[in-house]
Short mmCIF file of C-alpha atoms in Angstrom, two decimals:
data_model
loop_
_atom_site.label_atom_id
_atom_site.label_comp_id
_atom_site.label_asym_id
_atom_site.label_seq_id
_atom_site.Cartn_x
_atom_site.Cartn_y
_atom_site.Cartn_z
CA GLU A 14 -24.72 -25.28 -44.04
CA ALA A 15 -28.55 -23.64 -45.05
CA GLY A 16 -28.80 -20.55 -42.95
CA VAL A 17 -32.59 -19.87 -41.00
CA ALA A 18 -35.75 -19.24 -44.21
CA GLN A 19 -38.15 -17.22 -44.10
CA SER A 20 -40.91 -16.62 -46.32
CA PRO A 21 -42.45 -14.91 -48.11
CA ARG A 22 -39.76 -11.99 -47.93
CA TYR A 23 -42.16 -8.85 -48.65
CA LYS A 24 -46.11 -8.78 -48.00
CA ILE A 25 -48.37 -6.19 -48.17
CA ILE A 26 -52.12 -6.09 -47.08
CA GLU A 27 -55.09 -4.03 -45.89
CA LYS A 28 -55.02 -3.37 -42.36
CA ARG A 29 -57.57 -5.77 -40.67
CA GLN A 30 -56.91 -8.06 -43.09
CA SER A 31 -54.82 -11.47 -41.52
CA VAL A 32 -51.41 -12.69 -42.88
CA ALA A 33 -48.67 -15.48 -41.84
CA PHE A 34 -45.07 -16.12 -41.99
CA TRP A 35 -42.96 -19.51 -42.34
CA CYS A 36 -39.84 -19.70 -40.38
CA ASN A 37 -37.41 -22.67 -41.44
CA PRO A 38 -34.94 -23.06 -38.78
CA ILE A 39 -31.44 -24.09 -39.06
CA SER A 40 -31.10 -27.72 -38.75
CA GLY A 41 -30.73 -29.50 -34.95
CA HIS A 42 -31.67 -25.59 -33.58
CA ALA A 43 -34.09 -26.57 -30.39
CA THR A 44 -34.67 -22.96 -29.93
CA LEU A 45 -36.52 -20.18 -32.08
CA TYR A 46 -37.13 -16.77 -31.76
CA TRP A 47 -39.49 -14.23 -33.64
CA TYR A 48 -38.35 -10.41 -33.91
CA GLN A 49 -40.16 -7.73 -34.75
CA GLN A 50 -38.13 -4.68 -36.16
CA ILE A 51 -40.23 -1.25 -37.06
CA LEU A 52 -38.31 1.33 -38.67
CA GLY A 53 -35.83 2.84 -37.00
CA GLN A 54 -35.24 0.61 -34.55
CA GLY A 55 -33.75 -2.07 -32.59
CA PRO A 56 -35.43 -6.06 -33.24
CA LYS A 57 -38.22 -6.81 -30.30
CA LEU A 58 -38.16 -10.49 -28.72
CA LEU A 59 -41.79 -11.32 -29.63
CA ILE A 60 -41.68 -14.97 -28.63
CA GLN A 61 -39.17 -18.17 -27.96
CA PHE A 62 -39.92 -21.51 -28.52
CA GLN A 63 -37.96 -24.42 -27.00
CA ASN A 64 -38.76 -27.18 -29.21
CA ASN A 65 -42.47 -27.16 -29.49
CA GLY A 66 -43.16 -25.05 -26.15
CA VAL A 67 -43.53 -21.40 -25.35
CA VAL A 68 -40.51 -20.23 -23.10
CA ASP A 69 -41.18 -16.43 -23.17
CA ASP A 70 -44.17 -14.88 -25.22
CA SER A 71 -44.70 -11.54 -22.85
CA GLN A 72 -44.36 -8.71 -25.63
CA LEU A 73 -46.54 -11.14 -28.24
CA PRO A 74 -49.67 -8.93 -28.75
CA LYS A 75 -51.94 -11.82 -27.88
CA ASP A 76 -55.36 -10.64 -29.01
CA ARG A 77 -53.79 -10.34 -32.81
CA PHE A 78 -50.84 -12.40 -32.90
CA SER A 79 -49.98 -15.67 -32.16
CA ALA A 80 -47.56 -18.54 -33.39
CA GLU A 81 -47.01 -22.26 -33.61
CA ARG A 82 -44.27 -24.75 -33.83
CA LEU A 83 -46.27 -27.54 -33.26
CA LYS A 84 -43.85 -30.15 -34.58
CA GLY A 85 -40.40 -28.70 -32.78
CA VAL A 86 -38.95 -27.82 -36.11
CA ASP A 87 -40.61 -25.29 -38.09
CA SER A 88 -42.92 -22.33 -37.05
CA THR A 89 -45.44 -19.92 -38.46
CA LEU A 90 -45.99 -16.36 -36.80
CA LYS A 91 -49.84 -14.90 -37.71
CA ILE A 92 -51.38 -11.72 -37.50
CA GLN A 93 -55.03 -11.14 -37.64
CA PRO A 94 -56.45 -8.70 -37.72
CA ALA A 95 -53.52 -6.13 -38.98
CA LYS A 96 -53.06 -2.50 -37.90
CA LEU A 97 -50.99 -0.23 -39.08
CA GLU A 98 -48.77 0.06 -36.51
CA ASP A 99 -47.78 -3.90 -37.43
CA SER A 100 -45.64 -2.50 -40.29
CA ALA A 101 -42.31 -3.81 -39.63
CA VAL A 102 -39.74 -6.46 -40.36
CA TYR A 103 -40.50 -9.12 -38.68
CA LEU A 104 -37.29 -11.43 -38.20
CA CYS A 105 -36.75 -14.81 -37.33
CA ALA A 106 -34.14 -16.42 -35.82
CA SER A 107 -32.36 -20.29 -34.29
CA SER A 108 -30.07 -21.23 -31.70
CA PHE A 109 -28.67 -24.55 -30.17
CA GLN A 110 -29.27 -25.34 -26.85
CA GLU A 111 -27.14 -27.40 -24.90
CA GLY A 112 -29.14 -27.62 -21.36
CA HIS A 113 -28.87 -23.67 -20.01
CA HIS A 114 -26.80 -23.10 -22.11
CA SER A 115 -27.73 -20.67 -25.57
CA TYR A 116 -25.29 -20.35 -28.51
CA GLU A 117 -25.06 -17.79 -30.78
CA GLN A 118 -28.50 -16.83 -32.52
CA TYR A 119 -28.82 -16.75 -36.60
CA PHE A 120 -31.13 -14.66 -37.80
CA GLY A 121 -33.06 -15.12 -41.18
CA PRO A 122 -33.51 -12.24 -43.93
CA GLY A 123 -37.13 -11.16 -42.41
CA THR A 124 -40.55 -10.83 -43.69
CA ARG A 125 -41.32 -7.46 -44.22
CA LEU A 126 -44.63 -5.88 -44.32
CA THR A 127 -46.19 -3.08 -45.26
CA VAL A 128 -50.09 -2.62 -43.94
CA THR A 129 -52.03 0.22 -45.44
CA ALA B 13 -34.26 -4.67 -16.03
CA GLN B 14 -30.91 -4.73 -18.85
CA SER B 15 -30.53 -1.92 -21.52
CA VAL B 16 -28.34 -0.77 -24.00
CA THR B 17 -27.97 2.93 -25.57
CA GLN B 18 -26.61 3.58 -28.62
CA LEU B 19 -25.55 7.00 -28.02
CA ASP B 20 -25.23 7.83 -32.27
CA SER B 21 -28.12 6.86 -34.69
CA HIS B 22 -25.59 8.01 -37.22
CA VAL B 23 -21.44 8.18 -38.33
CA SER B 24 -20.00 8.96 -41.26
CA VAL B 25 -16.64 8.37 -42.38
CA SER B 26 -14.45 8.84 -45.16
CA GLU B 27 -13.14 5.06 -46.31
CA GLY B 28 -9.53 4.58 -44.84
CA THR B 29 -10.16 6.57 -41.36
CA PRO B 30 -10.83 5.27 -38.25
CA VAL B 31 -14.74 3.94 -36.50
CA LEU B 32 -16.07 4.62 -33.70
CA LEU B 33 -19.44 3.14 -32.57
CA ARG B 34 -20.89 4.15 -28.80
CA CYS B 35 -22.63 1.92 -26.81
CA ASN B 36 -23.66 1.96 -22.92
CA TYR B 37 -25.11 -0.56 -21.15
CA SER B 38 -26.83 -1.47 -18.29
CA SER B 39 -27.33 -4.27 -16.58
CA SER B 40 -27.55 -5.62 -12.56
CA TYR B 41 -25.11 -8.25 -13.17
CA SER B 42 -22.31 -9.49 -15.24
CA PRO B 43 -23.46 -8.97 -18.55
CA SER B 44 -23.05 -10.80 -22.18
CA LEU B 45 -22.38 -8.35 -24.77
CA PHE B 46 -22.29 -8.73 -28.32
CA TRP B 47 -22.38 -6.24 -31.44
CA TYR B 48 -24.70 -7.59 -34.84
CA VAL B 49 -24.14 -5.89 -38.50
CA GLN B 50 -27.51 -5.65 -40.81
CA HIS B 51 -26.76 -4.91 -44.28
CA PRO B 52 -29.50 -4.03 -46.44
CA ASN B 53 -32.02 -6.71 -46.91
CA LYS B 54 -29.89 -8.66 -45.39
CA GLY B 55 -29.87 -10.76 -42.34
CA LEU B 56 -28.53 -9.76 -39.09
CA GLN B 57 -24.87 -11.32 -38.55
CA LEU B 58 -22.58 -11.21 -35.71
CA LEU B 59 -19.93 -9.31 -35.43
CA LEU B 60 -18.01 -10.24 -32.03
CA LYS B 61 -19.35 -10.77 -28.93
CA TYR B 62 -18.00 -10.65 -25.21
CA THR B 63 -18.80 -13.12 -22.37
CA SER B 64 -16.85 -12.07 -19.20
CA ALA B 65 -13.60 -13.62 -21.00
CA ALA B 66 -10.72 -11.21 -22.17
CA THR B 67 -11.82 -7.31 -21.86
CA LEU B 68 -10.80 -6.95 -25.53
CA VAL B 69 -12.72 -8.63 -28.04
CA LYS B 70 -11.67 -9.11 -31.60
CA GLY B 71 -14.33 -9.64 -34.03
CA ILE B 72 -15.16 -10.29 -37.69
CA ASN B 73 -13.37 -7.84 -40.83
CA GLY B 74 -10.96 -6.13 -38.77
CA PHE B 75 -13.57 -5.30 -35.51
CA GLU B 76 -12.84 -5.36 -32.02
CA ALA B 77 -14.83 -4.28 -28.95
CA GLU B 78 -14.04 -3.04 -25.59
CA PHE B 79 -15.65 -4.06 -21.79
CA LYS B 80 -15.18 -1.21 -19.73
CA LYS B 81 -16.71 -1.77 -16.57
CA SER B 82 -16.19 1.19 -14.67
CA GLU B 83 -17.78 3.26 -17.32
CA THR B 84 -20.24 0.71 -18.51
CA SER B 85 -19.39 0.73 -22.02
CA PHE B 86 -18.74 -1.70 -25.32
CA HIS B 87 -17.89 0.28 -27.76
CA LEU B 88 -16.91 -0.81 -31.41
CA THR B 89 -13.82 0.46 -33.49
CA LYS B 90 -12.45 -0.27 -36.55
CA PRO B 91 -9.19 0.73 -37.44
CA SER B 92 -9.69 1.38 -41.31
CA ALA B 93 -13.20 1.54 -42.96
CA HIS B 94 -13.95 -0.26 -45.65
CA MET B 95 -17.00 0.99 -47.88
CA SER B 96 -18.21 -2.22 -47.31
CA ASP B 97 -18.51 -1.78 -43.74
CA ALA B 98 -21.36 0.68 -44.58
CA ALA B 99 -24.54 -0.65 -42.56
CA GLU B 100 -26.05 -1.05 -39.87
CA TYR B 101 -24.61 -1.92 -36.57
CA PHE B 102 -26.65 -3.19 -33.30
CA CYS B 103 -25.50 -3.30 -29.65
CA VAL B 104 -27.02 -5.77 -27.80
CA VAL B 105 -27.28 -7.79 -24.38
CA SER B 106 -27.98 -10.95 -23.28
CA GLY B 107 -29.67 -11.73 -20.28
CA VAL B 108 -30.76 -15.33 -18.63
CA ASN B 109 -34.62 -15.87 -19.10
CA THR B 110 -35.32 -18.88 -17.34
CA GLY B 111 -31.87 -20.11 -18.77
CA PHE B 112 -32.80 -18.83 -22.11
CA GLN B 113 -30.38 -16.22 -24.15
CA LYS B 114 -32.68 -12.95 -24.31
CA LEU B 115 -31.13 -10.88 -26.59
CA VAL B 116 -32.15 -7.02 -25.77
CA PHE B 117 -31.13 -4.91 -28.72
CA GLY B 118 -29.97 -0.81 -28.89
CA THR B 119 -31.69 1.30 -31.51
CA GLY B 120 -29.01 0.93 -33.62
CA THR B 121 -26.30 3.43 -35.20
CA ARG B 122 -26.06 3.85 -39.22
CA LEU B 123 -22.38 3.72 -40.55
CA LEU B 124 -22.58 5.72 -43.22
CA VAL B 125 -18.80 5.83 -45.31
CA SER B 126 -17.68 7.86 -48.30
CA PRO B 127 -14.90 7.50 -50.88
#
């Protein structure tokens, strides 16, 4: 079974530039998550999708971050404009959902973003 | 609100000795608890999970954890460390957000294993 795919694996940009990350979840997983993991901290949920709808984006800095999952499969997370404090690993995860029961989240390898 | 506290940022052991990674949780109701492992440049992998069944949970690679409600703890143990166990370990509590699982991660414990 193919895992969660993410690209790029690494990205270096200057502050005020924009950047986009892509995630392709495991086939059949309706729920998709984006996390931000700052060095030395645990991952923090940014946004959660169920199919193409947003379930939770309460921790997403909406003035600069946006995410979409238009066809309910792959997803894109964008930052515009980037700040130094956005330097982190961005993790994508997916899970199978059955009614109100969520199964295990499977994580991708992450995209390491460095903002200079 | 739910949270977890990992009591040690770093733990150093010698190969072949026991491993203990400590985690305390806070939850307003009976929680689901997990331990995830993160090897360098690899994705997070689920080690084990507690979901209100048996309080002693066995996971992969010889790890296990015991849920102790009276102590609000969920410590991770392994009888004998292997060099390949060196990684970052995260204790995680799960809440339910409008019917969907929401994971809250601790700050992580880095396990160092020396020969």
